[in-house]
Amino acid sequence: MKKLPFKDILHTNQFSKKDLKLIFETALDMEKYITWEKTDEPLKWKIMASMFYEPSTRTRLSHESAMLRLWWKVITVSDSTATSLSKWEILEDNAKMIAIYSDIIVMRHPEAYSVQTTAEAISKPVINAGDGPHQHPTQALLDVYTILKERKTLDNLKIALVWDLKYWRTTHSLVFLMWLFKNIEFTFINPEWLWMPEKVTTFLKDKNIKYSETINYKNWIKNCDVLYVTRIQKERFPDLSEYEELKNDFILDLKILDWNTDITILHPLPRVNEVSTEVDSLPNAAFFRQAENAVPVRMALLYLLLG
Ligand code: CP
């Protein structure tokens, strides 16, 4: 039985190329359960607890769907006001209780590093489903799986990450995975207030990985193999007037793309208006296939952590 060499999934800096190979091979195998090519129970059933203290559609439901595809069970905290946290129970105690009732916890929380602190307090595996503006490692894993499926390689790629690079945790997580591959070049394209954090750019400098930063998106957006678009997140702006100034200026449409069908267009979703819906019909608009890949990748992670 194959296993990952760690208890928790907290950030993408923890993965080696060998881990990624194992996860992606297992995810390909997991696709056979989704299409009913395989019908056995892969392991004796387990219980996953989903603890979401921030809203989610894809991350929570794809983890839960992954569990059900494995014939396993789920208990859910989707509304923290319905738990004893609303009676001022400390988060660590709340998590300890939930760990007693389950085999693995998937947790989203608005504070950076809160999932790590929780994982350190309990012996059961914990998966970070997004901790504030810090990281969203399982999203990045399914993003890389999608790039591999769409481009048939993870080497020699020019990757443009666009719009909200300051707050979008998936962009940070993705950089910390993609640098592992050969001859990767990043372009960061963002409005002036939303630069990629220094922790990411310093990391790239240290590793000698090529990257450039620009606010001039019209000139740059076509010059890449993978275009990773993000929503400008209203909920993370301390000053809403800054958000109001930006929200209608950064929109990807067919005119900007010039009907380019060579670029693989990804988006972790949810979308508001930053990718015009007219883009959806392009064969290279891969964001819904990306969301679909969430299930086999998360099945693989659950299986490899609990095996
Ligand atoms: N991509 C993503 O994390 O989506 P949700 O916020 O809907 O989970």
PDB file of N, CA, C and O in Angstrom, residues 17 20-21 24 140-159 174 177-185 226:
ATOM      1  N   LYS A  17       8.961  16.046  -6.277  1.00  0.00           N
ATOM      2  CA  LYS A  17       8.492  15.544  -7.574  1.00  0.00           C
ATOM      3  C   LYS A  17       8.003  14.097  -7.448  1.00  0.00           C
ATOM      4  O   LYS A  17       7.051  13.700  -8.107  1.00  0.00           O
ATOM      5  N   LEU A  20       4.515  14.081  -6.180  1.00  0.00           N
ATOM      6  CA  LEU A  20       3.564  14.490  -7.223  1.00  0.00           C
ATOM      7  C   LEU A  20       3.292  13.333  -8.180  1.00  0.00           C
ATOM      8  O   LEU A  20       2.157  13.096  -8.588  1.00  0.00           O
ATOM      9  N   LYS A  21       4.353  12.600  -8.514  1.00  0.00           N
ATOM     10  CA  LYS A  21       4.196  11.454  -9.432  1.00  0.00           C
ATOM     11  C   LYS A  21       3.217  10.446  -8.811  1.00  0.00           C
ATOM     12  O   LYS A  21       2.282   9.968  -9.472  1.00  0.00           O
ATOM     13  N   PHE A  24      -0.411  11.906  -8.826  1.00  0.00           N
ATOM     14  CA  PHE A  24      -1.050  11.972 -10.145  1.00  0.00           C
ATOM     15  C   PHE A  24      -1.320  10.574 -10.702  1.00  0.00           C
ATOM     16  O   PHE A  24      -2.344  10.350 -11.346  1.00  0.00           O
ATOM     17  N   ALA A 140      -3.788  23.721  -5.725  1.00  0.00           N
ATOM     18  CA  ALA A 140      -2.594  23.769  -6.585  1.00  0.00           C
ATOM     19  C   ALA A 140      -2.276  22.382  -7.153  1.00  0.00           C
ATOM     20  O   ALA A 140      -1.856  22.266  -8.302  1.00  0.00           O
ATOM     21  N   LEU A 141      -2.494  21.344  -6.358  1.00  0.00           N
ATOM     22  CA  LEU A 141      -2.229  19.994  -6.872  1.00  0.00           C
ATOM     23  C   LEU A 141      -3.152  19.666  -8.035  1.00  0.00           C
ATOM     24  O   LEU A 141      -2.736  19.116  -9.057  1.00  0.00           O
ATOM     25  N   LEU A 142      -4.424  20.055  -7.912  1.00  0.00           N
ATOM     26  CA  LEU A 142      -5.333  19.755  -9.025  1.00  0.00           C
ATOM     27  C   LEU A 142      -5.064  20.688 -10.202  1.00  0.00           C
ATOM     28  O   LEU A 142      -5.287  20.321 -11.363  1.00  0.00           O
ATOM     29  N   ASP A 143      -4.533  21.880  -9.935  1.00  0.00           N
ATOM     30  CA  ASP A 143      -4.133  22.784 -11.029  1.00  0.00           C
ATOM     31  C   ASP A 143      -2.989  22.160 -11.833  1.00  0.00           C
ATOM     32  O   ASP A 143      -3.009  22.166 -13.065  1.00  0.00           O
ATOM     33  N   VAL A 144      -2.006  21.612 -11.125  1.00  0.00           N
ATOM     34  CA  VAL A 144      -0.853  21.014 -11.819  1.00  0.00           C
ATOM     35  C   VAL A 144      -1.300  19.752 -12.574  1.00  0.00           C
ATOM     36  O   VAL A 144      -0.886  19.511 -13.717  1.00  0.00           O
ATOM     37  N   TYR A 145      -2.167  18.966 -11.968  1.00  0.00           N
ATOM     38  CA  TYR A 145      -2.726  17.769 -12.641  1.00  0.00           C
ATOM     39  C   TYR A 145      -3.432  18.196 -13.934  1.00  0.00           C
ATOM     40  O   TYR A 145      -3.282  17.563 -14.981  1.00  0.00           O
ATOM     41  N   THR A 146      -4.157  19.317 -13.861  1.00  0.00           N
ATOM     42  CA  THR A 146      -4.867  19.810 -15.047  1.00  0.00           C
ATOM     43  C   THR A 146      -3.874  20.278 -16.113  1.00  0.00           C
ATOM     44  O   THR A 146      -4.040  19.981 -17.301  1.00  0.00           O
ATOM     45  N   ILE A 147      -2.827  20.987 -15.695  1.00  0.00           N
ATOM     46  CA  ILE A 147      -1.813  21.434 -16.670  1.00  0.00           C
ATOM     47  C   ILE A 147      -1.208  20.210 -17.370  1.00  0.00           C
ATOM     48  O   ILE A 147      -1.072  20.175 -18.586  1.00  0.00           O
ATOM     49  N   LEU A 148      -0.910  19.183 -16.591  1.00  0.00           N
ATOM     50  CA  LEU A 148      -0.326  17.963 -17.170  1.00  0.00           C
ATOM     51  C   LEU A 148      -1.282  17.337 -18.188  1.00  0.00           C
ATOM     52  O   LEU A 148      -0.889  16.942 -19.283  1.00  0.00           O
ATOM     53  N   LYS A 149      -2.577  17.277 -17.830  1.00  0.00           N
ATOM     54  CA  LYS A 149      -3.543  16.653 -18.746  1.00  0.00           C
ATOM     55  C   LYS A 149      -3.759  17.498 -20.005  1.00  0.00           C
ATOM     56  O   LYS A 149      -3.919  16.971 -21.096  1.00  0.00           O
ATOM     57  N   GLU A 150      -3.758  18.804 -19.835  1.00  0.00           N
ATOM     58  CA  GLU A 150      -4.048  19.688 -20.979  1.00  0.00           C
ATOM     59  C   GLU A 150      -2.831  19.856 -21.885  1.00  0.00           C
ATOM     60  O   GLU A 150      -2.963  19.942 -23.091  1.00  0.00           O
ATOM     61  N   ARG A 151      -1.608  19.974 -21.286  1.00  0.00           N
ATOM     62  CA  ARG A 151      -0.398  20.289 -22.079  1.00  0.00           C
ATOM     63  C   ARG A 151       0.450  19.054 -22.347  1.00  0.00           C
ATOM     64  O   ARG A 151       1.415  19.123 -23.094  1.00  0.00           O
ATOM     65  N   LYS A 152       0.141  17.933 -21.660  1.00  0.00           N
ATOM     66  CA  LYS A 152       0.898  16.668 -21.788  1.00  0.00           C
ATOM     67  C   LYS A 152       2.340  16.768 -21.286  1.00  0.00           C
ATOM     68  O   LYS A 152       3.165  15.910 -21.554  1.00  0.00           O
ATOM     69  N   THR A 153       2.665  17.825 -20.611  1.00  0.00           N
ATOM     70  CA  THR A 153       4.005  17.984 -20.019  1.00  0.00           C
ATOM     71  C   THR A 153       3.929  18.997 -18.883  1.00  0.00           C
ATOM     72  O   THR A 153       2.998  19.815 -18.847  1.00  0.00           O
ATOM     73  N   LEU A 154       4.917  18.948 -17.985  1.00  0.00           N
ATOM     74  CA  LEU A 154       5.022  19.991 -16.954  1.00  0.00           C
ATOM     75  C   LEU A 154       6.342  20.747 -17.098  1.00  0.00           C
ATOM     76  O   LEU A 154       6.655  21.600 -16.268  1.00  0.00           O
ATOM     77  N   ASP A 155       7.085  20.445 -18.146  1.00  0.00           N
ATOM     78  CA  ASP A 155       8.365  21.123 -18.379  1.00  0.00           C
ATOM     79  C   ASP A 155       8.230  22.173 -19.477  1.00  0.00           C
ATOM     80  O   ASP A 155       7.289  22.129 -20.274  1.00  0.00           O
ATOM     81  N   ASN A 156       9.187  23.114 -19.502  1.00  0.00           N
ATOM     82  CA  ASN A 156       9.292  24.102 -20.586  1.00  0.00           C
ATOM     83  C   ASN A 156       8.009  24.918 -20.769  1.00  0.00           C
ATOM     84  O   ASN A 156       7.541  25.092 -21.899  1.00  0.00           O
ATOM     85  N   LEU A 157       7.420  25.373 -19.687  1.00  0.00           N
ATOM     86  CA  LEU A 157       6.159  26.134 -19.796  1.00  0.00           C
ATOM     87  C   LEU A 157       6.352  27.574 -19.335  1.00  0.00           C
ATOM     88  O   LEU A 157       7.051  27.831 -18.353  1.00  0.00           O
ATOM     89  N   LYS A 158       5.682  28.479 -20.074  1.00  0.00           N
ATOM     90  CA  LYS A 158       5.594  29.872 -19.624  1.00  0.00           C
ATOM     91  C   LYS A 158       4.226  30.026 -18.970  1.00  0.00           C
ATOM     92  O   LYS A 158       3.196  29.820 -19.626  1.00  0.00           O
ATOM     93  N   ILE A 159       4.229  30.384 -17.698  1.00  0.00           N
ATOM     94  CA  ILE A 159       2.975  30.441 -16.937  1.00  0.00           C
ATOM     95  C   ILE A 159       2.716  31.885 -16.519  1.00  0.00           C
ATOM     96  O   ILE A 159       3.543  32.492 -15.830  1.00  0.00           O
ATOM     97  N   LEU A 174       0.634  27.434  -6.243  1.00  0.00           N
ATOM     98  CA  LEU A 174       0.992  26.916  -7.570  1.00  0.00           C
ATOM     99  C   LEU A 174       2.466  27.179  -7.906  1.00  0.00           C
ATOM    100  O   LEU A 174       3.159  26.301  -8.414  1.00  0.00           O
ATOM    101  N   LEU A 177       4.825  24.776  -6.400  1.00  0.00           N
ATOM    102  CA  LEU A 177       4.868  23.436  -7.016  1.00  0.00           C
ATOM    103  C   LEU A 177       5.539  23.461  -8.377  1.00  0.00           C
ATOM    104  O   LEU A 177       6.360  22.610  -8.698  1.00  0.00           O
ATOM    105  N   MET A 178       5.189  24.456  -9.208  1.00  0.00           N
ATOM    106  CA  MET A 178       5.633  24.423 -10.604  1.00  0.00           C
ATOM    107  C   MET A 178       7.131  24.680 -10.758  1.00  0.00           C
ATOM    108  O   MET A 178       7.724  24.268 -11.747  1.00  0.00           O
ATOM    109  N   TRP A 179       7.743  25.339  -9.768  1.00  0.00           N
ATOM    110  CA  TRP A 179       9.188  25.597  -9.896  1.00  0.00           C
ATOM    111  C   TRP A 179       9.982  24.286  -9.942  1.00  0.00           C
ATOM    112  O   TRP A 179      11.105  24.258 -10.417  1.00  0.00           O
ATOM    113  N   LEU A 180       9.347  23.194  -9.462  1.00  0.00           N
ATOM    114  CA  LEU A 180      10.023  21.893  -9.438  1.00  0.00           C
ATOM    115  C   LEU A 180      10.335  21.365 -10.839  1.00  0.00           C
ATOM    116  O   LEU A 180      11.185  20.491 -11.011  1.00  0.00           O
ATOM    117  N   PHE A 181       9.633  21.903 -11.853  1.00  0.00           N
ATOM    118  CA  PHE A 181       9.778  21.336 -13.198  1.00  0.00           C
ATOM    119  C   PHE A 181      10.790  22.124 -14.029  1.00  0.00           C
ATOM    120  O   PHE A 181      11.164  23.243 -13.681  1.00  0.00           O
ATOM    121  N   LYS A 182      11.215  21.486 -15.149  1.00  0.00           N
ATOM    122  CA  LYS A 182      12.335  22.042 -15.941  1.00  0.00           C
ATOM    123  C   LYS A 182      11.937  23.262 -16.745  1.00  0.00           C
ATOM    124  O   LYS A 182      10.870  23.251 -17.391  1.00  0.00           O
ATOM    125  N   ASN A 183      12.795  24.276 -16.714  1.00  0.00           N
ATOM    126  CA  ASN A 183      12.670  25.424 -17.605  1.00  0.00           C
ATOM    127  C   ASN A 183      11.283  26.107 -17.515  1.00  0.00           C
ATOM    128  O   ASN A 183      10.634  26.348 -18.528  1.00  0.00           O
ATOM    129  N   ILE A 184      10.860  26.381 -16.306  1.00  0.00           N
ATOM    130  CA  ILE A 184       9.585  27.073 -16.074  1.00  0.00           C
ATOM    131  C   ILE A 184       9.852  28.569 -15.961  1.00  0.00           C
ATOM    132  O   ILE A 184      10.815  28.988 -15.315  1.00  0.00           O
ATOM    133  N   GLU A 185       8.976  29.346 -16.589  1.00  0.00           N
ATOM    134  CA  GLU A 185       9.119  30.809 -16.522  1.00  0.00           C
ATOM    135  C   GLU A 185       7.765  31.403 -16.108  1.00  0.00           C
ATOM    136  O   GLU A 185       6.736  31.050 -16.686  1.00  0.00           O
ATOM    137  N   VAL A 226       0.310  28.845 -20.341  1.00  0.00           N
ATOM    138  CA  VAL A 226      -0.765  28.663 -19.364  1.00  0.00           C
ATOM    139  C   VAL A 226      -1.115  30.027 -18.780  1.00  0.00           C
ATOM    140  O   VAL A 226      -0.227  30.756 -18.322  1.00  0.00           O
TER     141      VAL A 226
END
